[in-house]
Short mmCIF file of C-alpha atoms in Angstrom, two decimals:
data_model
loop_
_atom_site.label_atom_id
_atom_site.label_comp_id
_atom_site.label_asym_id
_atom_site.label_seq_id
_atom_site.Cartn_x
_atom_site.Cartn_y
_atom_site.Cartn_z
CA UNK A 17 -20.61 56.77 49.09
CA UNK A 18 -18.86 53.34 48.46
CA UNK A 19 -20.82 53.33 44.93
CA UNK A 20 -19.70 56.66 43.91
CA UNK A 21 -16.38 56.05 45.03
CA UNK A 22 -16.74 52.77 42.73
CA UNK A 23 -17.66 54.87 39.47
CA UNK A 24 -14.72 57.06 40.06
CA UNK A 25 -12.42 54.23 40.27
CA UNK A 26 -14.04 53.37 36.69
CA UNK A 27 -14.01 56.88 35.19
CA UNK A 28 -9.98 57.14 36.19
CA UNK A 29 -9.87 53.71 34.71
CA UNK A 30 -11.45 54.91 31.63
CA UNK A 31 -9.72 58.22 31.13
CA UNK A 32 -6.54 56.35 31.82
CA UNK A 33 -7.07 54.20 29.09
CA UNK A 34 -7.34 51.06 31.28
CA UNK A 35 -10.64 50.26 29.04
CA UNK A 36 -9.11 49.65 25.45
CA UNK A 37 -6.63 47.51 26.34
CA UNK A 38 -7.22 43.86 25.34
CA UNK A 39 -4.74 40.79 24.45
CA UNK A 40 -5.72 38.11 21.87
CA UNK A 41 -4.77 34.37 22.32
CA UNK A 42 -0.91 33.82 21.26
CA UNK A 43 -0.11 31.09 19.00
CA UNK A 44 -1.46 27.91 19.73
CA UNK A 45 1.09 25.02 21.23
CA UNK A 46 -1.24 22.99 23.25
CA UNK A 47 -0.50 19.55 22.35
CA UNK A 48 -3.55 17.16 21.85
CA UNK A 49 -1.53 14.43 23.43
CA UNK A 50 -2.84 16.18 27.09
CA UNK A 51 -6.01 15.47 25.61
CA UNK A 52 -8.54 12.93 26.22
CA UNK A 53 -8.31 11.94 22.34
CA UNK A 54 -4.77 11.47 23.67
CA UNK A 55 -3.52 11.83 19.85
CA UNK A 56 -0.71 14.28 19.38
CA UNK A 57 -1.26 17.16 17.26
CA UNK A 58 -1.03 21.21 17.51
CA UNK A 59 -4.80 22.47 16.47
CA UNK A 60 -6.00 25.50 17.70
CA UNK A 61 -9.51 25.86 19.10
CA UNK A 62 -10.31 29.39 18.10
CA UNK A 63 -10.68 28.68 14.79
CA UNK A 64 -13.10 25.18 15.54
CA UNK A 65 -16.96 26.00 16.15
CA UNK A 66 -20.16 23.33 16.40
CA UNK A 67 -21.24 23.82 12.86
CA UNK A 68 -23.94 21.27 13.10
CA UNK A 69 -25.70 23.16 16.05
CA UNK A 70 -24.76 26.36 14.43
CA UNK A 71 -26.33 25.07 11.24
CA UNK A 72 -29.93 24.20 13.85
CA UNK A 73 -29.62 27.70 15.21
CA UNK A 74 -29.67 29.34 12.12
CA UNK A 75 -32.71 27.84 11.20
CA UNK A 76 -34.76 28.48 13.78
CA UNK A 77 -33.76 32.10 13.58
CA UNK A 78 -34.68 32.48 9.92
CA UNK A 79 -38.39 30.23 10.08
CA UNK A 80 -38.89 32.16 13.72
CA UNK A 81 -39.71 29.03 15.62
CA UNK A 82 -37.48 30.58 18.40
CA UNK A 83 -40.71 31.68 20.75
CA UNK A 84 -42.49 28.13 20.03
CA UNK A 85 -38.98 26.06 20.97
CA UNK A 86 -39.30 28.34 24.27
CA UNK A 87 -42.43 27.37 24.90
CA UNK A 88 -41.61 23.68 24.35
CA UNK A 89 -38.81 23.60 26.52
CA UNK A 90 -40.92 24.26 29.63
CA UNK A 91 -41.66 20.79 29.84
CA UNK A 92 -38.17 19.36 29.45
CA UNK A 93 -36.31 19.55 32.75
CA UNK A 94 -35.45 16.10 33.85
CA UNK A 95 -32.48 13.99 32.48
CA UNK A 96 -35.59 11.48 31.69
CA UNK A 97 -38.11 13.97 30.22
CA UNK A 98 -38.62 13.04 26.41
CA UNK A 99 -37.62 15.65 23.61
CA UNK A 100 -40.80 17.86 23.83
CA UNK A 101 -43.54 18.10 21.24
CA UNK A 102 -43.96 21.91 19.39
CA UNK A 103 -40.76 22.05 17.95
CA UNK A 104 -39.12 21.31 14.36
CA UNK A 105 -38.80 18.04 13.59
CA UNK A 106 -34.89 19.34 12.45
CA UNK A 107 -34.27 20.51 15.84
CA UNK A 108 -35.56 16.95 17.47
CA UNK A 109 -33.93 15.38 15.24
CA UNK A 110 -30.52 16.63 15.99
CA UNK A 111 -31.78 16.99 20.22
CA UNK A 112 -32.22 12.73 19.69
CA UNK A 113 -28.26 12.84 18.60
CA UNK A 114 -26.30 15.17 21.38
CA UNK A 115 -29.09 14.41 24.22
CA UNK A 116 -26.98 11.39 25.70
CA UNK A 117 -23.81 10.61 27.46
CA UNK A 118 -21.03 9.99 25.30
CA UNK A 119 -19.43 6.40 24.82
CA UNK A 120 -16.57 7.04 27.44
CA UNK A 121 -18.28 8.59 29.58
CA UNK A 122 -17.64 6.10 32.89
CA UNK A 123 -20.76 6.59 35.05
CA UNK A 124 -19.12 5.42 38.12
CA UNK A 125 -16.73 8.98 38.22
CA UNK A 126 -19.95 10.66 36.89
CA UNK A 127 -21.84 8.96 40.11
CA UNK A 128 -18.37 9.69 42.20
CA UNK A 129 -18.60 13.59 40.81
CA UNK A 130 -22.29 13.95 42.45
CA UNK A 131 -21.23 12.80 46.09
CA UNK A 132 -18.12 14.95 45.71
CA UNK A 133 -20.52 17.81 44.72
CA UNK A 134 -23.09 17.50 47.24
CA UNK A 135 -20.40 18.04 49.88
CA UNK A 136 -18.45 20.54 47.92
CA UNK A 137 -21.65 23.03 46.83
CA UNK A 138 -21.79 25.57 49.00
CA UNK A 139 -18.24 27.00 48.25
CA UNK A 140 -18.24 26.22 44.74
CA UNK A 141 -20.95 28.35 44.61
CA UNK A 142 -18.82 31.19 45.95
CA UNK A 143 -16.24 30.11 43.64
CA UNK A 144 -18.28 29.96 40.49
CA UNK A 145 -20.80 32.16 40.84
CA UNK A 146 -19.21 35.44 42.46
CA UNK A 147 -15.35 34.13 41.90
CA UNK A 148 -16.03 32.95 38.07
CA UNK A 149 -19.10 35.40 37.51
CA UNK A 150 -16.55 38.51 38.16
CA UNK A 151 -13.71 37.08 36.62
CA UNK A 152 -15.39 36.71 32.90
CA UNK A 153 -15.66 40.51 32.94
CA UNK A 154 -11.56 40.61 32.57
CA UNK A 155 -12.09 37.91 29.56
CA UNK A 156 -11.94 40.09 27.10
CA UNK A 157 -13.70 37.86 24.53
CA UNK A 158 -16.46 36.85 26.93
CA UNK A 159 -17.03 40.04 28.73
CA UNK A 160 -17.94 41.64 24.84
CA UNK A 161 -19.76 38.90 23.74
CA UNK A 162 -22.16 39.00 26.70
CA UNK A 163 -22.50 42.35 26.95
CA UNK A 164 -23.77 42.88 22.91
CA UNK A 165 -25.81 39.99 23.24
CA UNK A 166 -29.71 39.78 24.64
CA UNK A 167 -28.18 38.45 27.83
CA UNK A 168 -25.90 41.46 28.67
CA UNK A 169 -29.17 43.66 28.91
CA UNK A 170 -30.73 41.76 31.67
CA UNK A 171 -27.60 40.52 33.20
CA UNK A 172 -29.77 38.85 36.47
CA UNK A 173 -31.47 37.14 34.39
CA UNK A 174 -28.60 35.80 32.33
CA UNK A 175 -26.51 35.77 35.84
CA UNK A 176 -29.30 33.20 36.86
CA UNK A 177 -29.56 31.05 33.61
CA UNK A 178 -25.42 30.56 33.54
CA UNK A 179 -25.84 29.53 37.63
CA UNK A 180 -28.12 27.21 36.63
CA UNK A 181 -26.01 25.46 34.43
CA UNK A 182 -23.21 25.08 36.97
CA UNK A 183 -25.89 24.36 39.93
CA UNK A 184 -27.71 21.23 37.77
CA UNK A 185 -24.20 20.20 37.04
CA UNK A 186 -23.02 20.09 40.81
CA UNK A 187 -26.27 18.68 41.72
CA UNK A 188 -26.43 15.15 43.81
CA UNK A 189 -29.00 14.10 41.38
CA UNK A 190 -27.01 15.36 37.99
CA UNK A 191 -26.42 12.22 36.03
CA UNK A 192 -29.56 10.59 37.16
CA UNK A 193 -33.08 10.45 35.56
CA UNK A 194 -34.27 13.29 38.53
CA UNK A 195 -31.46 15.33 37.50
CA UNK A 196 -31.55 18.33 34.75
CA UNK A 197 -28.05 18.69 33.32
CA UNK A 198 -28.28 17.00 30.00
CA UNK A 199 -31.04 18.85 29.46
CA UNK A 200 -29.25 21.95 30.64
CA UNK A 201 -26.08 21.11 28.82
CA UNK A 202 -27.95 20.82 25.48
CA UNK A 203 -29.85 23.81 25.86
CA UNK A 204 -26.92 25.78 26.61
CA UNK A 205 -25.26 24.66 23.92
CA UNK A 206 -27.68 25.82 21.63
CA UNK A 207 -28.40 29.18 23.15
CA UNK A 208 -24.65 29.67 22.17
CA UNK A 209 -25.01 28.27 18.72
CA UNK A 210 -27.79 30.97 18.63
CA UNK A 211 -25.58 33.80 19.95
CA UNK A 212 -22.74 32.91 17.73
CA UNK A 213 -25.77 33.62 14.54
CA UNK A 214 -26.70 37.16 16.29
CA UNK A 215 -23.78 38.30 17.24
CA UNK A 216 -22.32 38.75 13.73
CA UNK A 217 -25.02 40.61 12.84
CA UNK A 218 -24.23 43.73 15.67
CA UNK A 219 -22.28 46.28 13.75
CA UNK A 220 -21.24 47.55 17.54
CA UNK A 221 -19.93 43.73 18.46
CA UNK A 222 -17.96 43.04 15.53
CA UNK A 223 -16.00 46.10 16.04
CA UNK A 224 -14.72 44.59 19.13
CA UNK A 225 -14.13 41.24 17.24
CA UNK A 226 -10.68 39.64 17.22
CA UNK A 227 -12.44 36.37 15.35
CA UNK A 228 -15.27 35.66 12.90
CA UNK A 229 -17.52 34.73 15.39
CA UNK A 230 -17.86 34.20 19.20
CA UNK A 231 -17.71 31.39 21.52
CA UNK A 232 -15.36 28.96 19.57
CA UNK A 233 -14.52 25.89 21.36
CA UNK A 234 -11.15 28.02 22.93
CA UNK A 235 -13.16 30.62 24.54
CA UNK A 236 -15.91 27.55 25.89
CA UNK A 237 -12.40 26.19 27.25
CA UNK A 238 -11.42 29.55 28.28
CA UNK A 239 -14.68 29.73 30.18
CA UNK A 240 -14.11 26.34 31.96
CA UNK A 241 -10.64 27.14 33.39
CA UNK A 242 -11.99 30.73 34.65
CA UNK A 243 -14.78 28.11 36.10
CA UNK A 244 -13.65 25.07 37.29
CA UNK A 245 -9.97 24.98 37.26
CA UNK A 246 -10.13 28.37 39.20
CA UNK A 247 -12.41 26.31 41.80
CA UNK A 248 -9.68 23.65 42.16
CA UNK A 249 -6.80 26.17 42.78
CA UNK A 250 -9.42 27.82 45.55
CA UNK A 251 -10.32 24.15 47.23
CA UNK A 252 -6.69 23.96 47.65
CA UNK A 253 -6.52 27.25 48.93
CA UNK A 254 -9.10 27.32 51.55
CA UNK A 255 -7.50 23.64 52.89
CA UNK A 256 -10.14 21.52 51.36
CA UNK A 257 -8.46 17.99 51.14
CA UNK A 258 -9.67 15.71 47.69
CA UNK A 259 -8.65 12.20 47.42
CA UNK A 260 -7.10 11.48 44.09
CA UNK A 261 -10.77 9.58 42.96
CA UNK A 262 -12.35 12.88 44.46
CA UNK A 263 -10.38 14.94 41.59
CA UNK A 264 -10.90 12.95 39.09
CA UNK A 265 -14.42 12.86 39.49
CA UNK A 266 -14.25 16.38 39.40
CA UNK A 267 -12.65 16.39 36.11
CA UNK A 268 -14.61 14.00 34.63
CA UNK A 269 -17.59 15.96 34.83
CA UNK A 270 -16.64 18.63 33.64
CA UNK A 271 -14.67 16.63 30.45
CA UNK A 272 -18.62 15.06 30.11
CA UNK A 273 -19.91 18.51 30.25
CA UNK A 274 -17.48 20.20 27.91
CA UNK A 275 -18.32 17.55 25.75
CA UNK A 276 -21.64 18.28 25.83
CA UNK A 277 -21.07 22.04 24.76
CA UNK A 278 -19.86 20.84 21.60
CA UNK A 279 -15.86 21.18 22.56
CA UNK A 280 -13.86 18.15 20.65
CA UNK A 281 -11.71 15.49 22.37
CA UNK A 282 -8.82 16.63 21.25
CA UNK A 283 -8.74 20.22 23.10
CA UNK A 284 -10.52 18.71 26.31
CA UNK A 285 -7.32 18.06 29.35
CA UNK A 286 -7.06 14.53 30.49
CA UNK A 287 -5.75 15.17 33.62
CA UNK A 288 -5.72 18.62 36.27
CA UNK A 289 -2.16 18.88 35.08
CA UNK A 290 -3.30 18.97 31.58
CA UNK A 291 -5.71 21.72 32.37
CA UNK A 292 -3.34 23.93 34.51
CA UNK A 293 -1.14 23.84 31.42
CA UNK A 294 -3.96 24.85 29.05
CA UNK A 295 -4.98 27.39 31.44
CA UNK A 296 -1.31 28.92 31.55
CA UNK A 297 -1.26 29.43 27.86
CA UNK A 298 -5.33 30.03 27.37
CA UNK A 299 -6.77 31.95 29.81
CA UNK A 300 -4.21 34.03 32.11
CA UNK A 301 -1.98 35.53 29.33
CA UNK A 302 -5.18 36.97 27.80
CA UNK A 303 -7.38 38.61 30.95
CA UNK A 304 -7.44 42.23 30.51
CA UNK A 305 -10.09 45.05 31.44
CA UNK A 306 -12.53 46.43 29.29
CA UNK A 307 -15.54 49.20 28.86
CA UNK A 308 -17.81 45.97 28.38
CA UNK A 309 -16.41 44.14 31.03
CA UNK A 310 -16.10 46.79 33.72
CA UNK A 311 -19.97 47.93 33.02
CA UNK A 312 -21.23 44.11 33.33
CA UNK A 313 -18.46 43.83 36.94
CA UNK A 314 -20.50 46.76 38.37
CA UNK A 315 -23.99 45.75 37.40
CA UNK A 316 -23.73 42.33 39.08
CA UNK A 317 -21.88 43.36 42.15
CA UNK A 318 -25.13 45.79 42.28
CA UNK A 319 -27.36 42.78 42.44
CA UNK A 320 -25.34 40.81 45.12
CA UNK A 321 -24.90 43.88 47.66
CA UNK A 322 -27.34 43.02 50.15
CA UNK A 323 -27.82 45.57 53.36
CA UNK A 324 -29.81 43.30 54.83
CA UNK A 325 -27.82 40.42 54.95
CA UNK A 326 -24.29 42.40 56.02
CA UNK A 327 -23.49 42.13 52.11
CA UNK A 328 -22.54 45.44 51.59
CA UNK A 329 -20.15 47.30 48.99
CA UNK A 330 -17.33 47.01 50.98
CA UNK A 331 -17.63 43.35 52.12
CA UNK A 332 -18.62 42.05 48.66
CA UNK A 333 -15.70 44.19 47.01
CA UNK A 334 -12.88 42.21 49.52
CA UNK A 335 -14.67 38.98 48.85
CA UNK A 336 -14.53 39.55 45.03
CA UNK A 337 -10.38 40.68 46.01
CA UNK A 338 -10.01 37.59 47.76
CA UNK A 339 -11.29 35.31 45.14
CA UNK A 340 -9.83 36.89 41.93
CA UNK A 341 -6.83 38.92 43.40
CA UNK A 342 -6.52 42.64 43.95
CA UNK A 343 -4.92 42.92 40.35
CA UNK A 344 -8.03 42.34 38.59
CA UNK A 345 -10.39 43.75 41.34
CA UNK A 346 -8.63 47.08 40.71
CA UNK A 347 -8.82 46.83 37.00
CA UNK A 348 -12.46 46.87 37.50
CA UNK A 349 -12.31 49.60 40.11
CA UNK A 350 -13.36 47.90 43.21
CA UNK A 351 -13.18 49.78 46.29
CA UNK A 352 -11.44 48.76 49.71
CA UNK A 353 -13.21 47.82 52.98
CA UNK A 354 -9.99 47.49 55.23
CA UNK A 355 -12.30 46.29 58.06
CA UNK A 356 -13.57 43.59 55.89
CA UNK A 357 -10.17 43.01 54.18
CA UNK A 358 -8.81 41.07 57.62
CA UNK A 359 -11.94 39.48 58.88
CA UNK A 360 -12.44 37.66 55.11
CA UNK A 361 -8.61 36.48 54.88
CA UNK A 362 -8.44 35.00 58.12
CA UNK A 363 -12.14 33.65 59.43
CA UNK A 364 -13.04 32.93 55.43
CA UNK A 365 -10.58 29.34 55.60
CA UNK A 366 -11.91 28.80 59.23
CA UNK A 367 -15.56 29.08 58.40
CA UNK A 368 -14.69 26.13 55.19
CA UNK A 369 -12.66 24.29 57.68
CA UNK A 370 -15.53 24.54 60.21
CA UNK A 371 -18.14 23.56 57.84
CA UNK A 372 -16.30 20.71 56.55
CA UNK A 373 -15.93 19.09 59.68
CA UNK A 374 -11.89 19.47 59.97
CA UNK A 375 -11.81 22.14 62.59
CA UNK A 376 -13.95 22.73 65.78
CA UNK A 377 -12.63 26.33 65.97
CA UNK A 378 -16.22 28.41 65.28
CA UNK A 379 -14.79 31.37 62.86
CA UNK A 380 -15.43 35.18 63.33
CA UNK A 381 -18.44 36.10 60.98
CA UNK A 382 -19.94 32.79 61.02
CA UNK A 383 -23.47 34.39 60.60
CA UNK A 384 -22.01 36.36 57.74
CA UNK A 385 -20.64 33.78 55.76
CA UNK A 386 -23.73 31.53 56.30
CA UNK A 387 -25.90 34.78 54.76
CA UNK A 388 -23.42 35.47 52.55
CA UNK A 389 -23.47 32.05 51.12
CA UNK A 390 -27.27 31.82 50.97
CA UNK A 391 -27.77 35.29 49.81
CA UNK A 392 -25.57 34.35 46.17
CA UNK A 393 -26.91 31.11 46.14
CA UNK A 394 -30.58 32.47 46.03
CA UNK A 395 -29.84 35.63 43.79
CA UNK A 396 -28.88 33.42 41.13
CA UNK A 397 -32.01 30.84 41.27
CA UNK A 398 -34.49 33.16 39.12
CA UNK A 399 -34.11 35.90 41.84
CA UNK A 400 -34.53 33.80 44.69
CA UNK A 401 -38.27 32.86 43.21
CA UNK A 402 -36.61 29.27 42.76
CA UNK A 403 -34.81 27.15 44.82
CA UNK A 404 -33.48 24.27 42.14
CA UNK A 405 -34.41 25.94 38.33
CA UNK A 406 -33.90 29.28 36.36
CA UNK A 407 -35.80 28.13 32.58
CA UNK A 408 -32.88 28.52 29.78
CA UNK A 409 -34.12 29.94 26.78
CA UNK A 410 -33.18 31.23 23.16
CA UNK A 411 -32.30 34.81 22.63
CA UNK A 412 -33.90 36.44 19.43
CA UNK A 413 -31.78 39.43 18.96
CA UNK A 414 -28.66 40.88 20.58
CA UNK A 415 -28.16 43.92 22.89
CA UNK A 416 -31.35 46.33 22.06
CA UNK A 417 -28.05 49.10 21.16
CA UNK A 418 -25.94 46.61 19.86
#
């Protein structure tokens, strides 16, 4: 009943005309002096791509190596694996330049960032994965870009290979030779370099299109204040306390990481004032609902709802509420579970508060929230068939309609 009542919600939003409407970026003003470049200059990062990856990606689309650098990757997983064998000596070649740390990247934050995260993982997960995951549906931009490309067909398995970027990032073992997010930062930097080739090739994409291709370095940036600027307002939020080292650790991952997608100094924030202030003018001005978006909200909330954890409809729709507001929730047509409404605003803080060690108050729901946690944790780790590693590979087409 709660699913039906769902698709009506969407079919009013539709007929309404809640579907078409989109917003575009406004003129750019972001100065660069917030910037870890710390220069000062006005350049806006729709129109800047990674033309050297780009450049890799096309290539391996036109000589269809695509399916051999798939198989190759298998074996590279660990920070310390070497650049695999079975792939064009092109591609190593430009794997031996971005595969490393950049110059100011100061390992003792980047060390900092995996205590911080080994504490912290369990409700970033929420955060990211449910909180973030629904959000990008009301990003215009993103929400049509994944849902023309390969990954918006099999949106578990592209729900998975996105957790696992943010998982090997948060991981206690990130920066070190054990750890997998270089590797995971590089591959996902090409899979986009790949999409960005595809996607201007769907006739049914580039209808949508606002820009001459997807995923410029202002949507990447879009993406990491829906992400992890998001999860800093929400630590704050739920009562979680971060020394100032504790933040900036934070941060500096994620400017490492951005870096590592290809995104240039000068649009990356140098501070979590800097990045609220992007966010203001980048991300919430342009969230709006659309056809894409709204299909992509309901297909992962189907994978989530879990009877036999308690995770039904009702209580993933008020957690989704909770984490991304009723505004957007009811773009996308959510429904209401008024008995879960009252439970999750009041016991949700308590249960953080009791896990972190700050409060000896055991919340309502505690079994809940422990399942609850576990169950999205484990749908997006390859369907629960991995605890640690979902394999990111290159797409070789879009959306089979696209």
């Amino acid at each position: 009943m709660e699913n039906l009542t769902r698709r009506r919600a969407l079919s009013i939003g539709a007929v309404l005309g809640l579907a078409s409407v989109a917003s575009a970026p406004s003129a750019w003003s972001w100065s660069s002096k917030g910037s870890i470049a710390g220069t000062d200059a006005v350049t806006d990062p729709y129109s800047v791509w990674d033309p050297d990856t780009d450049d890799v990606a096309a290539r391996l689309l036109a000589d269809g190596s695509i399916p051999a650098v798939n198989k190759a990757w298998e074996s590279w997983v660990d920070n310390s694996d070497p650049l695999p064998s079975g792939m064009p000596g092109y591609l190593t070649d430009h794997l031996t330049q971005t595969n490393r740390l950049p110059s100011w990247a100061d390992t003792t934050l980047l060390a900092a960032s995996e205590k911080l995260y080994k504490r912290l993982n369990s409700y970033l997960f929420v955060s990211e994965s449910l909180g973030s995951g629904i959000l990008s549906t009301v990003i215009p931009r993103e929400a049509r870009a994944v849902y023309w490309s390969a990954g918006g067909a099999d949106m578990k398995s592209r729900a998975a290979k996105t957790f696992t970027f943010g998982y090997d990032l948060h991981s206690p073992t990130a920066w070190q030779p054990t750890g997998h997010f270089l590797v995971s930062a590089n591959k996902t930097r090409l899979v986009h370099s790949t999409v960005r080739n595809l996607l201007v090739t769907s006739k049914r994409f580039m209808a949508t299109a606002d820009q001459p291709k997807p995923i410029s370095n202002g949507d990447i940036l879009v993406t990491f204040h829906s992400v992890a600027t998001v999860a800093q307002n929400n630590m704050k939020k739920w009562g979680i306390k971060l020394s100032a080292q504790e933040q900036a650790a934070d941060l500096h991952a994620w400017q490492v990481a951005l870096h590592l997608l290809g995104v240039q100094r000068e649009f990356i924030p140098a501070s979590w004032a800097d990045a609220q202030a992007q966010a203001a003018q980048m991300l919430w001005p342009v969230v709006a609902p659309t056809t894409e978006g709204i299909n992509l909200a309901d297909t992962l909330l189907g994978y989530v709802e879990d009877p036999t954890l308690g995770l039904t409809t009702g209580f993933i729709s008020e957690m989704v509420r909770y984490l991304i507001s009723d505004k957007y929730a009811d773009w996308l047509g959510l429904p209401h579970d008024w008995i879960s409404r009252p439970l999750i605003q009041a016991a949700w803080p308590t249960y953080v508060a009791f896990r972190e060690g700050l409060s000896p108050i055991v919340p309502d729901g505690l079994y809940l929230f422990d399942q609850f946690v576990r169950g999205i944790a484990m749908l997006f780790l390859n369907n629960g068939t991995s605890a640690t590693q979902t394999p990111i590979t290159l797409p070789t087409g879009n959306r089979p309609d696209a």
